[in-house]
Structure formats: C-alpha cells, structure tokens
C-alpha cells in the first residue's frame, strides 16, 4: 500500500501473500473498497487453472474476513474474473470475460443474480473488464472487445452506451479499467491507445492525456485508473510496470515503480 504526502505517494506496507485458497491471493486482477472500508480483491488464477479463483475480503491491517466465489460456469461461479465493484448496499459485482456476464453477490457473499451474453448488440458483451458505479449507482461496464462502455441498472437492465472503435477523441481501442470521480466524470483506461480518456457523467468526451512511451507521463497499455477526492488521477501503467500520478488537468506528477 501507499500513503500520500503533499499530493505525493510513498511506500507504506505490503498486504497479502500468494495462496490458492483462504487468505491471500492467486494472480489478483482487481480490488474494490467497500462501504465498511474492507477491501475485496478478485483472483483470476493462471492459465485457466480453476484453483485460486475467488474474492478475498481483508482490511489495510491485513485482517482476513473470508472469501466467496469459485471456479465454474454455474450461478455464483467464475472462469476469468476481471473486474470487481461494490455498491452502497454492500453487494459485490464481478465481471467475467470468459462467460461474458456480470455476477452479483449479496452482503454475505452468496449468489444474488447475474446477467450478460456474448454479442455486440445493445446490452450484449464481448470480454467485459473494468466495472465501476456512476453517480446514480448504475453499473458502468467496459466492454473490452466491443470497444465501448455500457451502463446498466443494478438488476442488469441496459441503459446506455458510449465509445466506439478508433483512436480519435472519444473513441476506444480495447479499453480496460474504469472509474467515476466524486464529480461524476468517468475515466477510462484506453489500453491499446495508451491514454486515459475523461467523459462527462452522460458519456460525452471531455479530455484525454497520456501517449505511447516509457518516459514520465507516457503510458504503455494502461490497465486501471482511479481518481481521488482532489481530482488527482492514478494510473496502473501495466506495460511499464509502474503507477503514474497525474494532476486534475492531466499533468504528470509522479511515477512509482517497485524495486526488487
């Protein structure tokens, strides 16, 4: 984990260990913070290995609170989980790019409901990845291979979509991560275009920053994005194996890279 000082980040401590069951993770891919300040991390496992697929619950002090979910295609099961989000009611929403569906777990981690089928039509999915809630508590789903973002009610009713394939402003190429700021603006990690795009709450293009490269402020396959209450943007620069921080206007602030 990291802590912020004067808008900068420094190393604090590490949480977790590699395990196929119980406490810890096995190839974790995404984390959501619950209303209870607990962390919910989804583990994807490796190369289709069914062992280790689950959601692990813990806190910043590394206290372990259990797991839920398992490998499979039945209700409450996952094959290639990719993204996780928590709503204000304490439910957990997990995207699965193999089954092309969103699975919802209740406050106890039990299966509630799911939706989604493969396709390119309205409401259909092809490799769902990042998930996040908008200011109205509707679920935003990054539809990776359809190069768009779709918006659903919490019961899976399709509401709207934005984005299309390309590299112009507002267009997407294999987008991955997503978040919504406290103001309601939506930020998308435009993976193949090596940039972050900012949209209005209604999905209208506002701005973008980042370009292909390895220097400060440049990106190579950004996979996840988060925004703090002050508007600073945190990007998982996956291809460059680092986290980069940008100010509210998209200006470079800091790069964080782990050391062996």
Tab-separated table of C-alpha atoms in Angstrom:
chain	number	residue	atom	x	y	z
A	1	UNK	CA	0.000	0.000	0.000
A	2	UNK	CA	0.990	3.671	-0.255
A	3	UNK	CA	0.245	6.839	1.674
A	4	UNK	CA	0.021	10.334	0.238
A	5	UNK	CA	2.062	13.304	1.481
A	6	UNK	CA	1.552	16.718	-0.168
A	7	UNK	CA	-0.106	15.081	-3.145
A	8	UNK	CA	2.798	12.637	-3.494
A	9	UNK	CA	2.959	8.949	-2.707
A	10	UNK	CA	5.432	6.925	-0.713
A	11	UNK	CA	5.609	3.252	0.180
A	12	UNK	CA	3.772	2.218	3.346
A	13	UNK	CA	3.433	-1.568	3.571
A	14	UNK	CA	2.511	-4.708	1.660
A	15	UNK	CA	-0.676	-6.717	2.067
A	16	UNK	CA	-1.254	-10.323	1.057
A	17	UNK	CA	0.570	-13.460	0.040
A	18	UNK	CA	0.268	-15.937	-2.814
A	19	UNK	CA	-2.137	-18.752	-1.941
A	20	UNK	CA	-4.638	-20.823	-3.906
A	21	UNK	CA	-7.222	-20.703	-1.118
A	22	UNK	CA	-8.084	-18.831	2.040
A	23	UNK	CA	-6.299	-15.639	2.983
A	24	UNK	CA	-4.128	-14.070	0.319
A	25	UNK	CA	-4.471	-14.031	-3.453
A	26	UNK	CA	-3.611	-16.009	-6.565
A	27	UNK	CA	-2.949	-13.706	-9.537
A	28	UNK	CA	-5.185	-10.863	-8.318
A	29	UNK	CA	-6.614	-8.623	-11.039
A	30	UNK	CA	-8.784	-6.008	-9.337
A	31	UNK	CA	-9.759	-4.604	-5.945
A	32	UNK	CA	-12.807	-2.710	-4.694
A	33	UNK	CA	-13.227	-0.808	-1.445
A	34	UNK	CA	-16.451	-1.462	0.444
A	35	UNK	CA	-18.504	0.974	2.476
A	36	UNK	CA	-17.050	-0.762	5.540
A	37	UNK	CA	-13.515	0.158	4.350
A	38	UNK	CA	-12.783	-3.504	3.764
A	39	UNK	CA	-11.015	-4.491	0.552
A	40	UNK	CA	-12.416	-7.015	-1.909
A	41	UNK	CA	-9.810	-8.492	-4.250
A	42	UNK	CA	-10.701	-10.872	-7.076
A	43	UNK	CA	-8.119	-13.523	-8.009
A	44	UNK	CA	-8.089	-14.794	-11.583
A	45	UNK	CA	-5.672	-17.725	-11.180
A	46	UNK	CA	-3.292	-18.651	-14.022
A	47	UNK	CA	-3.784	-20.135	-17.486
A	48	UNK	CA	-7.250	-21.468	-16.794
A	49	UNK	CA	-6.263	-23.230	-13.565
A	50	UNK	CA	-9.543	-23.435	-11.590
A	51	UNK	CA	-7.717	-23.303	-8.287
A	52	UNK	CA	-7.458	-19.935	-6.637
A	53	UNK	CA	-10.399	-18.180	-8.300
A	54	UNK	CA	-12.233	-16.248	-5.577
A	55	UNK	CA	-12.913	-12.891	-3.950
A	56	UNK	CA	-10.877	-12.301	-0.776
A	57	UNK	CA	-12.024	-9.887	1.944
A	58	UNK	CA	-9.487	-8.139	4.187
A	59	UNK	CA	-8.520	-4.720	5.539
A	60	UNK	CA	-5.477	-2.445	5.490
A	61	UNK	CA	-4.149	-4.100	8.634
A	62	UNK	CA	-4.179	-7.463	6.777
A	63	UNK	CA	-7.016	-8.854	8.894
A	64	UNK	CA	-8.732	-11.596	6.907
A	65	UNK	CA	-12.544	-11.824	6.753
A	66	UNK	CA	-13.136	-14.721	4.367
A	67	UNK	CA	-13.701	-15.460	0.688
A	68	UNK	CA	-16.561	-16.145	-1.696
A	69	UNK	CA	-16.931	-17.292	-5.297
A	70	UNK	CA	-15.269	-20.208	-7.070
A	71	UNK	CA	-14.332	-21.540	-10.487
A	72	UNK	CA	-17.074	-22.684	-12.840
A	73	UNK	CA	-19.908	-21.547	-15.087
A	74	UNK	CA	-22.850	-22.116	-12.749
A	75	UNK	CA	-24.516	-19.407	-10.678
A	76	UNK	CA	-22.014	-17.700	-8.398
A	77	UNK	CA	-19.026	-19.159	-10.243
A	78	UNK	CA	-16.393	-17.518	-12.465
A	79	UNK	CA	-13.929	-18.610	-15.155
A	80	UNK	CA	-11.895	-15.473	-15.980
A	81	UNK	CA	-12.931	-12.819	-13.460
A	82	UNK	CA	-11.621	-9.427	-14.477
A	83	UNK	CA	-13.177	-6.551	-12.532
A	84	UNK	CA	-14.914	-6.010	-9.195
A	85	UNK	CA	-17.059	-3.200	-7.769
A	86	UNK	CA	-19.098	-2.670	-4.590
A	87	UNK	CA	-22.403	-0.809	-4.365
A	88	UNK	CA	-23.720	1.215	-1.428
A	89	UNK	CA	-25.848	-1.744	-0.300
A	90	UNK	CA	-22.782	-3.902	0.265
A	91	UNK	CA	-23.198	-6.088	-2.794
A	92	UNK	CA	-20.255	-7.187	-4.948
A	93	UNK	CA	-20.330	-7.106	-8.767
A	94	UNK	CA	-17.757	-9.184	-10.680
A	95	UNK	CA	-17.162	-9.159	-14.444
A	96	UNK	CA	-16.170	-12.398	-16.174
A	97	UNK	CA	-14.649	-12.064	-19.639
A	98	UNK	CA	-14.997	-15.787	-20.402
A	99	UNK	CA	-18.705	-16.181	-19.627
A	100	UNK	CA	-19.450	-12.601	-20.753
A	101	UNK	CA	-21.545	-11.858	-17.729
A	102	UNK	CA	-21.744	-9.818	-14.551
A	103	UNK	CA	-22.257	-11.827	-11.354
A	104	UNK	CA	-23.705	-10.173	-8.258
A	105	UNK	CA	-23.083	-11.414	-4.713
A	106	UNK	CA	-25.108	-10.230	-1.711
A	107	UNK	CA	-23.717	-8.777	1.525
A	108	UNK	CA	-22.948	-12.289	2.796
A	109	UNK	CA	-21.078	-13.282	-0.369
A	110	UNK	CA	-23.887	-15.520	-1.609
A	111	UNK	CA	-25.002	-15.507	-5.242
A	112	UNK	CA	-27.743	-12.965	-5.937
A	113	UNK	CA	-28.159	-12.732	-9.706
A	114	UNK	CA	-26.256	-12.339	-12.966
A	115	UNK	CA	-26.729	-11.038	-16.477
A	116	UNK	CA	-24.989	-10.855	-19.834
A	117	UNK	CA	-24.478	-12.827	-23.017
A	118	UNK	CA	-21.913	-12.647	-25.793
A	119	UNK	CA	-22.577	-10.296	-28.670
A	120	UNK	CA	-22.182	-6.771	-29.983
A	121	UNK	CA	-25.741	-5.523	-29.695
A	122	UNK	CA	-27.034	-3.179	-27.028
A	123	UNK	CA	-26.567	-4.810	-23.632
A	124	UNK	CA	-24.509	-7.690	-25.017
A	125	UNK	CA	-20.881	-8.197	-24.006
A	126	UNK	CA	-17.629	-9.399	-25.520
A	127	UNK	CA	-14.948	-9.623	-22.857
A	128	UNK	CA	-16.222	-7.366	-20.050
A	129	UNK	CA	-13.354	-5.982	-17.977
A	130	UNK	CA	-13.429	-2.936	-15.681
A	131	UNK	CA	-16.571	-2.161	-13.680
A	132	UNK	CA	-17.495	0.894	-11.601
A	133	UNK	CA	-20.589	2.672	-10.333
A	134	UNK	CA	-21.619	6.063	-11.663
A	135	UNK	CA	-23.044	8.870	-9.531
A	136	UNK	CA	-26.536	7.356	-9.824
A	137	UNK	CA	-25.323	3.917	-8.710
A	138	UNK	CA	-25.752	2.424	-12.160
A	139	UNK	CA	-23.031	-0.009	-13.196
A	140	UNK	CA	-20.523	1.037	-15.855
A	141	UNK	CA	-19.015	-1.954	-17.663
A	142	UNK	CA	-16.029	-1.743	-20.010
A	143	UNK	CA	-16.964	-3.906	-22.996
A	144	UNK	CA	-13.364	-4.670	-23.979
A	145	UNK	CA	-13.635	-6.290	-27.414
A	146	UNK	CA	-16.583	-4.121	-28.450
A	147	UNK	CA	-14.503	-1.000	-27.693
A	148	UNK	CA	-17.192	0.715	-25.645
A	149	UNK	CA	-18.616	1.336	-22.175
A	150	UNK	CA	-22.109	0.130	-21.328
A	151	UNK	CA	-24.308	1.315	-18.486
A	152	UNK	CA	-26.739	-0.979	-16.659
A	153	UNK	CA	-29.105	-0.781	-13.734
A	154	UNK	CA	-28.097	-2.893	-10.751
A	155	UNK	CA	-30.554	-5.526	-11.974
A	156	UNK	CA	-28.841	-5.731	-15.356
A	157	UNK	CA	-31.201	-3.602	-17.431
A	158	UNK	CA	-29.305	-1.945	-20.290
A	159	UNK	CA	-29.476	1.856	-20.081
A	160	UNK	CA	-26.946	3.395	-22.470
A	161	UNK	CA	-23.517	3.088	-24.069
A	162	UNK	CA	-20.717	5.307	-25.319
A	163	UNK	CA	-17.480	4.843	-27.234
A	164	UNK	CA	-16.617	3.115	-30.499
A	165	UNK	CA	-13.512	1.637	-32.117
A	166	UNK	CA	-10.786	4.066	-33.115
A	167	UNK	CA	-8.127	6.468	-31.902
A	168	UNK	CA	-9.858	9.847	-32.247
A	169	UNK	CA	-11.185	11.734	-29.241
A	170	UNK	CA	-13.876	9.679	-27.533
A	171	UNK	CA	-13.004	6.526	-29.460
A	172	UNK	CA	-11.567	3.445	-27.759
A	173	UNK	CA	-9.272	0.563	-28.628
A	174	UNK	CA	-9.528	-2.400	-26.247
A	175	UNK	CA	-10.365	-0.305	-23.165
A	176	UNK	CA	-9.764	-1.947	-19.791
A	177	UNK	CA	-10.163	-0.106	-16.477
A	178	UNK	CA	-12.764	2.467	-15.459
A	179	UNK	CA	-13.684	4.730	-12.554
A	180	UNK	CA	-16.017	7.612	-11.756
A	181	UNK	CA	-14.869	10.686	-9.843
A	182	UNK	CA	-16.708	12.341	-6.967
A	183	UNK	CA	-17.993	14.892	-9.518
A	184	UNK	CA	-19.377	12.102	-11.667
A	185	UNK	CA	-16.900	12.294	-14.541
A	186	UNK	CA	-15.928	8.917	-15.995
A	187	UNK	CA	-12.290	7.957	-16.644
A	188	UNK	CA	-11.410	5.050	-18.945
A	189	UNK	CA	-8.031	3.349	-19.346
A	190	UNK	CA	-7.856	3.213	-23.148
A	191	UNK	CA	-5.473	0.242	-23.187
A	192	UNK	CA	-4.401	-0.061	-26.812
A	193	UNK	CA	-4.376	3.704	-27.397
A	194	UNK	CA	-2.043	4.219	-24.410
A	195	UNK	CA	-4.066	7.013	-22.857
A	196	UNK	CA	-6.682	7.907	-20.270
A	197	UNK	CA	-9.919	9.425	-21.540
A	198	UNK	CA	-12.276	11.545	-19.469
A	199	UNK	CA	-16.013	11.619	-20.165
A	200	UNK	CA	-18.915	13.522	-18.644
A	201	UNK	CA	-21.422	11.627	-16.467
A	202	UNK	CA	-23.525	11.209	-19.624
A	203	UNK	CA	-20.625	9.769	-21.624
A	204	UNK	CA	-19.645	12.863	-23.611
A	205	UNK	CA	-15.933	13.203	-24.361
A	206	UNK	CA	-14.151	15.828	-22.250
A	207	UNK	CA	-10.388	15.288	-22.389
A	208	UNK	CA	-7.564	12.777	-22.659
A	209	UNK	CA	-3.959	12.548	-21.527
A	210	UNK	CA	-1.025	10.226	-21.976
A	211	UNK	CA	0.709	8.973	-25.088
A	212	UNK	CA	2.703	5.888	-26.042
A	213	UNK	CA	6.131	5.672	-24.446
A	214	UNK	CA	8.170	4.937	-21.352
A	215	UNK	CA	9.102	8.431	-20.151
A	216	UNK	CA	7.333	10.282	-17.353
A	217	UNK	CA	3.727	10.926	-18.278
A	218	UNK	CA	3.812	8.401	-21.114
A	219	UNK	CA	1.894	5.132	-20.987
A	220	UNK	CA	2.190	1.627	-22.351
A	221	UNK	CA	-1.027	-0.378	-22.064
A	222	UNK	CA	-2.672	1.313	-19.046
A	223	UNK	CA	-4.930	-1.200	-17.328
A	224	UNK	CA	-6.586	0.594	-14.421
A	225	UNK	CA	-7.408	4.111	-13.276
A	226	UNK	CA	-8.566	5.757	-10.045
A	227	UNK	CA	-9.351	9.346	-9.037
A	228	UNK	CA	-9.029	10.763	-5.523
A	229	UNK	CA	-11.341	13.422	-3.989
A	230	UNK	CA	-8.952	16.184	-5.092
A	231	UNK	CA	-9.117	15.088	-8.722
A	232	UNK	CA	-5.668	13.503	-8.928
A	233	UNK	CA	-5.600	10.543	-11.305
A	234	UNK	CA	-3.728	7.303	-10.536
A	235	UNK	CA	-2.935	5.030	-13.474
A	236	UNK	CA	-1.695	1.443	-13.436
A	237	UNK	CA	0.793	1.695	-16.315
A	238	UNK	CA	0.751	-2.057	-16.887
A	239	UNK	CA	3.208	-2.311	-19.769
A	240	UNK	CA	5.741	-0.098	-17.986
A	241	UNK	CA	5.265	-1.883	-14.645
A	242	UNK	CA	4.604	1.275	-12.647
A	243	UNK	CA	1.913	3.560	-11.265
A	244	UNK	CA	1.760	7.124	-12.551
A	245	UNK	CA	0.003	10.059	-10.917
A	246	UNK	CA	-1.469	12.965	-12.871
A	247	UNK	CA	-2.995	16.218	-11.649
A	248	UNK	CA	-6.630	17.143	-12.403
A	249	UNK	CA	-5.570	18.721	-15.698
A	250	UNK	CA	-3.655	15.633	-16.829
A	251	UNK	CA	-0.207	16.966	-15.955
A	252	UNK	CA	2.391	14.454	-14.793
A	253	UNK	CA	3.043	14.436	-11.028
A	254	UNK	CA	4.909	11.285	-10.047
A	255	UNK	CA	5.897	7.796	-11.148
A	256	UNK	CA	6.025	4.907	-8.671
A	257	UNK	CA	7.952	1.793	-9.557
A	258	UNK	CA	8.590	-1.195	-7.326
A	259	UNK	CA	12.100	-2.333	-6.501
A	260	UNK	CA	13.309	-5.906	-6.129
